[in-house]
Structures are given as C-alpha cells and as structure tokens.
Amino acid sequence: MDTRERIVTEARELFLREGLEGFSMRALGERVGVSAPAIYRHFDDKDALLATLIDGSFSTFSSYLVRALSGKTPLERFRRTGEAYFSFALDHPRDYRLMFLTDCQELGFVCISEEIKDRAGGTFVFLVDRAKECMDSGLFQAGDPVPVALNVWSQTHGLASLWLLGNLEGRLDEAGFRAQVSLCLDSIELCLRSREAPLRQ
Amino acid sequence: MDTRERIVTEARELFLREGLEGFSMRALGERVGVSAPAIYRHFDDKDALLATLIDGSFSTFSSYLVRALSGKTPLERFRRTGEAYFSFALDHPRDYRLMFLTDCQELGFVCISEEIKDRAGGTFVFLVDRAKECMDSGLFQAGDPVPVALNVWSQTHGLASLWLLGNLEGRLDEAGFRAQVSLCLDSIELCLRSREAPLRQ
DNA sequence: GTCTATAGGTGGATAGAC
DNA sequence: GTCTATCCACCTATAGAC
C-alpha cells in the first residue's frame, strides 16, 4: 500500500474516531507516520482530502443500497432500500454524518464539488426509481415520484439523525431505536399503501 | 440594559450570523464593546454562555408550540403543532441548529446540563400530549403515544434538517420546500387517520 | 517525497493593574 | 468590572534543505 492510500485509510479512521472537529493534518500525519506537510505532496489541501473521504463514503453507501435490489417485488425492493438506509447509518455513523449532517459552509468548497453533488444525486435517484417502479406496477397511485421519495428520505433521515446526534438519549436505547425503525418503515409503507386504496374501491 | 443582558443579546446575534464555528469570545467582546476577558466576569466560561443561549432558544420554541393550542379540536391542535415546528425551524434556523443539529460532543458539557435536558424533554412531552389527546378522543387507535410522537418528530425533523443543512439544494426552492412541508404534514395525518380506519369498519 | 523550521493565524482562558 | 498583556494550545500551509 503506497503512502497516498495509507493517508486515505488513516484519514477515514481518524475521522471515524474524532469527527470533523478533531480532524487535523497534524494528527493525521502522526497516525500515518509522516509529518503533516508530507500530506500536501499527495493532496492539494484539506478540502481535497475530505472530498476523497466523502467520495468513499458514498461508495460504501451505494453498496448498501444496491443490496436492496435483491428484493423480488417492487414493494420489497422499496422496503429493503429503507432498511439499507438505516443499516448504513448504524454501521457507518461518521460517514453518515459527513454526508448528510454537515453544513455545506463547514465543509467549505467541498460541497460545491460537482462530483460529490453528482454522487449524492445518484443515490437519491435510486430512491426515486424505487418509488417509480411501485407506481408503474400499480402499487402506488401514479404521480410524480420525486415528492414521494423526498418524503421517504425525510422520514428515514429524521429518525437516523435524531439517533446519531444523541437527541433520543434517555428516551430510547438501541433496542428501542430498532423498534422505532420498524415502526418508521411500517408507517411509510402504510401511508403509501393507503394511496392505492382509492384505486381499489 | 446591563452588560450581562447585552452580552446575551449580542451572543445570540453573533451565533445567528456565524454559527458555532465562528462564535468566539473575542468576536463577541468586540460586538458588545468590551474586551473578551470582561465576559468572564458574567459567565464562568464559553459553555455556560452557550447554555444560556440554548435556554433562550427553547423559550422561543415553546412560544411557537403553545400557539398550536388555539386549535379547536385535538386533530387541529396536532396539525398546528407540526406547522409550528416548521415555522420555528424556518424563522430561527440557527436556534434550530443549536438545539437539534449539534452533536453533544461538540457542545461539551452543555448537553449534559440537566436543565437543558429537562427543557428539551418538556417540548417532547408537548407532542406526546397532542398524540395522546387524539387517542383519548378516539381519533387515533389507542396505544402508547410515545412511539407515535417519536415518529412524527422524526418526519418533521427530517425534512427540516435536510432543508436547513442544504441537502435539498438544487432539488427544491423555498416554494417547493413549503409544498413538501404540506405533503409531509398531510402524510402524517393520513397515516394516523388510517389507524382509525379499522375502528370505523 | 520527506523532513525541519517557521510563518501567520485562530481560539480559550488567566494575571494583575486600575 | 474592566482593562492590557500574556500564556498556551492548536490549526493550515509554505520554504527550503536533503
């Protein structure tokens, strides 16, 4: 493994442990075993390094989403997409935070990067596709799938972020949270199924 | 207005403009017109000052929630609580961020403060009460109102935070966001109403 | 490519005069 | 209570030797 790769690996580890606040070039250099300035031979600046990290986070996220495609029906793929979203958030909380819980201002130029925006857009399109195929197969009422997808994203993101930022501390333990996740996914399904009710009557 | 009050006022202004990152005792002193060390005569440290700010944010939030009580029916009060939540998030984005979008680690001891936790708990109880009175009046299926309230909070928080952190940029403008808010509240209502469906049959 | 040395800046907090 | 002066820790990034 060459130095550049080791920098990325250790950067991910460091960010995982310390978050954005404790993530410094000095600390990273120490972990990698080189001086801080040496890192600048491999990355233009801190932002470029963070952009690489975010890119990797989206790759991991994508791998979770794609698993949902093994579902046999549109509805099953839709449900599994929701489950995959929570699995990712729980398995990779820091990545989740970097991707969805960090203000663009804080990340500086990173958020403007078109590559990153495209990757984020791609994962959203995945969700829109799941909604759309449920509509096309007549399970959900026909219409614009984008607002539906946004609504689903809001719900999953809301619960995940309340948990990850500690806002549920004292109210839910991890088991309670998992139960709440089930309720969240059930309620999404219930809501979308009820959209088909008028068609059935 | 004595100096302590002016410090709090300016601190809120400064935090509103700069966020947690740009919020320093030096900058605050400059705004107030005193030196940074002078602030330490009125507050033990930065955390104590931030705790005062958070406390004020919860006061503002409470005033939004209470407006919802002017609704004539349990369902109307429930709906208006959701609307009040979004109104607060849009009117006071920085306060919202300080209260619900800042990691406990980042705030240091502040999040451990029992006073703050109690205030946060109180606003949640308000939402639980709204769910409970809908249950008691037979509008929603009877059961534990807490998971229902958590589910509603997740949905509203999710949409609000996606918006406030810029994750919807390029996908929704402000008008689109408001439409999405309506859809969110409609979908919550739809979901909770469908819980009463079995009782009607 | 990596080092040391350093520039140039941020920040929180304290000491002691007034 | 407020000031100035200061300490100390930390940061990003560059210069120039090797």
XYZ file of C-alpha atoms (C1' of nucleotides) in Angstrom:
438
model
C 0.000 0.000 0.000
C 1.579 3.275 -1.057
C 1.598 6.366 1.090
C -1.378 8.014 -0.560
C -3.553 5.024 0.133
C -2.355 4.863 3.701
C -3.199 8.523 4.163
C -6.752 7.916 2.959
C -7.145 4.841 5.146
C -5.851 6.572 8.241
C -7.836 9.707 7.439
C -11.018 7.651 7.440
C -10.031 6.050 10.748
C -9.188 9.398 12.263
C -12.412 10.984 11.111
C -14.305 7.966 12.418
C -12.817 8.482 15.857
C -12.663 12.255 16.124
C -15.205 13.710 13.781
C -14.620 16.815 11.723
C -13.549 18.933 14.693
C -10.656 16.723 15.760
C -9.595 16.001 12.228
C -6.329 17.843 11.640
C -3.469 17.380 9.231
C -1.076 17.158 12.168
C -2.961 14.367 13.885
C -3.314 12.591 10.566
C 0.389 12.840 9.853
C 1.142 11.387 13.240
C -1.150 8.432 12.589
C 0.298 7.775 9.161
C 3.828 8.141 10.483
C 4.822 11.103 8.330
C 4.965 14.802 9.016
C 1.937 16.931 8.296
C 3.495 18.795 5.348
C 4.208 15.485 3.630
C 0.474 15.028 3.133
C 0.461 18.082 0.891
C 2.525 16.137 -1.638
C -0.493 13.863 -2.138
C -3.407 16.250 -1.683
C -3.678 19.903 -2.606
C -5.238 20.813 0.742
C -7.503 19.595 3.487
C -10.612 20.055 1.387
C -9.284 17.822 -1.356
C -8.620 15.148 1.233
C -12.112 15.480 2.687
C -13.590 15.273 -0.784
C -11.830 11.946 -1.237
C -13.278 10.761 2.063
C -16.818 11.788 1.129
C -16.411 10.053 -2.188
C -15.508 6.857 -0.368
C -18.473 7.282 1.956
C -20.824 7.452 -0.990
C -19.248 4.314 -2.416
C -19.981 2.481 0.814
C -23.489 3.885 0.863
C -24.075 2.761 -2.703
C -23.070 -0.776 -1.826
C -25.759 -0.822 0.867
C -28.411 0.489 -1.489
C -27.652 -1.989 -4.241
C -28.297 -4.893 -1.886
C -31.934 -3.823 -1.817
C -32.247 -4.778 -5.473
C -32.261 -8.442 -4.499
C -35.858 -7.967 -3.385
C -38.287 -9.888 -5.579
C -41.033 -7.290 -5.926
C -41.032 -3.504 -6.318
C -42.516 -3.148 -2.845
C -39.910 -5.445 -1.345
C -37.118 -3.519 -3.039
C -38.650 -0.319 -1.716
C -38.799 -1.648 1.822
C -35.292 -3.042 1.673
C -33.998 0.309 0.485
C -35.303 1.825 3.691
C -33.719 -0.928 5.744
C -30.440 -0.460 3.889
C -30.534 3.251 4.694
C -30.756 2.576 8.416
C -28.190 -0.195 8.262
C -25.732 2.183 6.676
C -26.449 4.908 9.220
C -25.891 2.498 12.112
C -22.852 0.748 10.640
C -21.139 3.943 9.458
C -22.348 6.794 11.664
C -19.405 9.075 10.914
C -19.755 8.607 7.173
C -23.425 9.365 7.533
C -22.584 12.466 9.448
C -20.072 13.619 6.875
C -22.527 13.057 4.034
C -25.817 14.257 5.473
C -25.272 16.050 8.764
C -22.551 18.526 7.963
C -23.400 22.010 6.872
C -22.069 22.955 3.459
C -20.493 26.051 4.994
C -18.481 23.902 7.342
C -17.105 21.799 4.533
C -16.014 24.806 2.547
C -15.602 24.213 -1.128
C -16.169 20.500 -0.792
C -19.930 20.705 -1.055
C -19.654 22.694 -4.265
C -17.681 19.945 -5.919
C -19.781 18.748 -8.823
C -18.512 15.202 -8.461
C -19.815 14.980 -4.914
C -23.116 16.544 -5.860
C -23.494 14.050 -8.682
C -22.846 11.131 -6.377
C -25.361 12.410 -3.843
C -27.839 12.978 -6.647
C -27.290 9.440 -7.882
C -28.229 7.861 -4.593
C -31.376 9.982 -4.496
C -32.277 8.868 -7.996
C -32.028 5.313 -6.707
C -34.800 6.068 -4.231
C -36.887 7.840 -6.850
C -36.552 4.740 -9.053
C -37.856 2.561 -6.225
C -40.892 4.814 -5.815
C -41.401 4.970 -9.549
C -41.423 1.247 -10.104
C -44.018 0.883 -7.351
C -46.132 3.415 -9.203
C -45.585 1.786 -12.579
C -46.638 -1.579 -11.236
C -49.841 -0.019 -9.903
C -48.982 -0.450 -6.228
C -48.859 3.271 -5.531
C -51.044 5.933 -7.029
C -49.497 7.325 -10.219
C -47.886 10.756 -9.996
C -44.577 12.467 -9.503
C -42.302 10.049 -7.631
C -39.912 12.800 -6.531
C -42.018 14.294 -3.716
C -42.772 10.775 -2.529
C -39.091 9.925 -2.484
C -38.309 13.156 -0.655
C -40.927 12.312 1.919
C -39.469 8.868 2.477
C -35.972 10.306 2.706
C -37.160 12.854 5.266
C -38.590 10.155 7.476
C -35.603 7.856 7.408
C -33.124 10.695 7.670
C -35.059 12.253 10.528
C -35.033 9.174 12.687
C -31.450 8.300 11.834
C -30.169 11.772 12.629
C -32.095 12.118 15.881
C -30.406 8.919 16.935
C -26.918 9.707 15.696
C -26.801 13.156 17.262
C -27.939 11.853 20.635
C -31.343 13.551 20.680
C -33.026 10.292 21.660
C -30.731 9.649 24.588
C -32.686 8.898 27.710
C -35.759 8.106 25.657
C -34.639 5.126 23.594
C -31.919 2.524 23.991
C -30.604 0.704 20.943
C -33.312 -1.952 21.071
C -35.940 0.749 21.372
C -34.414 2.536 18.436
C -34.579 -0.570 16.278
C -38.234 -0.954 17.190
C -38.773 2.675 16.200
C -37.066 1.977 12.879
C -39.549 -0.804 12.220
C -42.409 1.496 13.111
C -40.980 4.125 10.782
C -40.731 1.725 7.850
C -44.181 0.272 8.595
C -45.658 3.731 8.701
C -44.073 4.634 5.368
C -45.497 1.502 3.837
C -48.891 2.066 5.416
C -49.012 5.590 4.071
C -48.026 4.592 0.556
C -50.365 1.616 0.530
C -53.227 3.841 1.547
C -52.577 5.803 -1.615
C -53.627 2.776 -3.569
C -56.867 2.410 -1.604
C -58.897 4.752 -3.848
C -57.891 2.684 -6.873
C -59.218 -0.444 -5.297
C -62.614 0.898 -4.474
C -29.918 47.060 29.750
C -26.980 45.912 31.848
C -23.860 44.381 30.416
C -24.842 40.799 31.071
C -28.041 41.211 29.092
C -26.170 42.914 26.279
C -23.714 40.040 26.165
C -26.552 37.526 25.799
C -28.276 39.616 23.136
C -25.131 40.077 21.096
C -24.149 36.450 21.605
C -27.439 35.390 20.047
C -26.878 37.788 17.135
C -23.336 36.566 16.649
C -24.339 32.924 16.739
C -27.174 33.676 14.335
C -24.725 35.136 11.844
C -21.703 32.922 12.278
C -22.859 29.625 13.692
C -20.965 27.679 16.310
C -17.694 27.738 14.360
C -17.388 31.488 14.119
C -18.624 32.064 17.626
C -15.631 33.192 19.687
C -15.298 35.162 22.897
C -13.078 37.667 21.118
C -15.600 38.358 18.376
C -18.343 38.583 20.956
C -16.394 41.055 23.053
C -15.850 43.223 20.007
C -19.577 43.247 19.250
C -20.527 44.092 22.802
C -17.832 46.729 23.001
C -15.859 45.181 25.848
C -12.740 43.082 25.922
C -13.036 39.312 25.765
C -11.855 38.726 29.351
C -14.603 41.015 30.637
C -17.155 38.429 29.577
C -15.721 36.030 32.110
C -16.986 38.335 34.873
C -20.524 37.421 33.792
C -20.149 33.811 32.678
C -17.885 31.093 34.024
C -16.823 30.007 30.544
C -17.988 29.647 26.973
C -20.105 26.617 27.769
C -22.075 28.500 30.401
C -22.768 31.202 27.851
C -23.900 28.681 25.242
C -26.153 27.018 27.819
C -27.853 30.376 28.329
C -28.311 30.681 24.572
C -29.826 27.215 24.258
C -32.152 28.001 27.117
C -33.367 31.069 25.235
C -33.819 29.020 22.071
C -36.082 26.605 23.895
C -38.090 29.527 25.215
C -38.660 30.755 21.684
C -39.507 27.238 20.554
C -42.019 26.880 23.382
C -43.781 30.054 22.332
C -44.278 28.572 18.860
C -45.639 25.314 20.239
C -48.103 26.970 22.570
C -49.750 28.778 19.672
C -50.925 25.395 18.433
C -53.192 25.108 21.466
C -55.558 27.628 19.921
C -56.765 24.823 17.644
C -60.370 23.856 18.378
C -60.062 20.071 18.113
C -57.375 17.578 19.145
C -56.612 16.892 15.488
C -56.339 20.576 14.700
C -54.001 21.112 17.640
C -51.964 18.168 16.428
C -51.699 19.561 12.923
C -50.879 23.038 14.129
C -48.106 21.645 16.300
C -46.482 20.277 13.162
C -46.910 23.591 11.407
C -45.448 25.405 14.406
C -42.443 23.107 14.305
C -41.654 24.060 10.716
C -42.376 27.725 11.329
C -39.848 27.740 14.121
C -37.246 25.918 12.027
C -37.663 28.410 9.171
C -37.851 31.530 11.347
C -34.967 30.540 13.642
C -32.675 28.225 11.686
C -29.646 28.840 13.886
C -31.578 28.182 17.061
C -32.889 25.018 15.490
C -29.392 24.002 14.631
C -28.129 24.678 18.107
C -30.949 22.684 19.669
C -31.326 19.728 17.350
C -28.461 19.594 14.881
C -25.416 19.889 17.072
C -23.663 16.829 18.339
C -23.494 16.579 22.109
C -19.739 16.062 21.827
C -19.386 19.381 20.059
C -21.233 21.254 22.770
C -19.110 19.767 25.525
C -20.689 19.770 28.934
C -23.675 21.764 27.761
C -25.645 18.741 26.631
C -25.203 17.125 29.997
C -26.813 20.051 31.757
C -29.949 18.691 33.395
C -31.779 21.970 32.928
C -31.342 21.809 29.182
C -32.348 18.180 29.055
C -35.474 18.975 31.034
C -36.447 21.755 28.683
C -35.929 19.519 25.655
C -37.918 16.807 27.373
C -40.721 19.226 28.080
C -41.186 20.164 24.446
C -41.308 16.487 23.552
C -43.946 15.874 26.194
C -45.984 18.576 24.482
C -46.006 16.485 21.311
C -46.825 13.312 23.236
C -49.766 15.146 24.792
C -51.053 16.085 21.353
C -50.889 12.468 20.233
C -52.464 11.294 23.475
C -55.458 13.570 23.294
C -56.139 12.370 19.755
C -56.084 8.836 21.094
C -58.262 9.669 24.079
C -60.850 11.286 21.866
C -60.963 8.140 19.727
C -59.427 9.729 16.621
C -56.314 7.547 16.707
C -56.106 3.949 17.725
C -55.386 3.628 21.462
C -51.881 2.657 22.479
C -48.583 4.139 23.583
C -48.437 7.725 22.309
C -44.663 7.941 22.705
C -43.636 5.932 19.623
C -46.243 7.829 17.614
C -44.835 11.135 18.802
C -41.305 9.978 18.031
C -42.410 9.035 14.545
C -43.970 12.428 13.958
C -40.891 14.181 15.335
C -38.686 12.121 13.009
C -40.669 13.184 9.987
C -40.763 16.866 10.753
C -37.178 16.958 11.965
C -36.005 15.023 8.918
C -37.490 17.409 6.409
C -36.486 20.493 8.368
C -32.891 19.365 8.757
C -32.468 18.290 5.136
C -33.545 21.793 4.229
C -31.505 23.678 6.811
C -28.275 21.842 6.052
C -28.619 22.418 2.320
C -29.185 18.815 1.299
C -32.180 19.811 -0.804
C -30.305 22.476 -2.724
C -30.772 22.055 -6.438
C -33.809 19.881 -5.847
C -36.193 22.267 -4.104
C -36.504 26.029 -3.913
C -38.280 27.626 -0.975
C -41.709 27.331 -2.588
C -41.027 23.691 -3.344
C -39.952 23.161 0.211
C -43.171 24.630 1.551
C -45.123 22.319 -0.721
C -43.083 19.428 0.627
C -43.904 20.537 4.170
C -47.600 20.347 3.335
C -47.115 16.906 1.860
C -45.243 15.860 4.987
C -47.999 17.054 7.313
C -50.684 15.549 5.072
C -48.888 12.256 5.051
C -48.582 12.243 8.839
C -52.287 12.910 9.134
C -53.124 10.318 6.509
C -51.067 7.733 8.305
C -52.588 8.467 11.694
C -56.099 8.625 10.313
C -55.628 5.258 8.677
C -55.021 3.917 12.154
C -58.586 4.742 12.952
C -59.877 3.009 9.835
C -60.192 -0.425 11.453
C -62.319 1.080 14.191
C -64.737 2.527 11.675
C -65.318 -0.666 9.792
C 8.914 12.737 -1.277
C 10.035 13.685 3.087
C 11.981 16.343 6.501
C 12.600 20.620 9.895
C 11.587 25.188 10.691
C 8.518 28.602 10.534
C 5.080 31.929 9.120
C 0.739 33.579 10.366
C -3.424 32.803 12.151
C -7.264 31.028 15.262
C -9.049 30.110 19.761
C -9.986 29.864 25.418
C -8.618 31.437 29.494
C -5.726 33.827 33.321
C -2.792 37.563 35.934
C -2.521 41.728 37.716
C -3.059 46.796 37.261
C -6.691 50.189 37.685
C -15.814 45.203 36.405
C -12.981 46.308 33.001
C -8.709 46.816 31.029
C -3.970 45.286 28.762
C -0.738 41.914 28.373
C 0.089 37.415 28.011
C 0.206 32.276 28.084
C -0.703 28.237 25.865
C -2.600 25.122 22.645
C -3.977 24.381 18.266
C -4.549 24.919 13.349
C -3.350 25.289 7.812
C 0.052 25.893 4.847
C 4.693 27.207 2.845
C 10.011 27.464 2.268
C 13.957 25.317 1.555
C 17.325 21.657 2.793
C 18.083 16.752 1.935
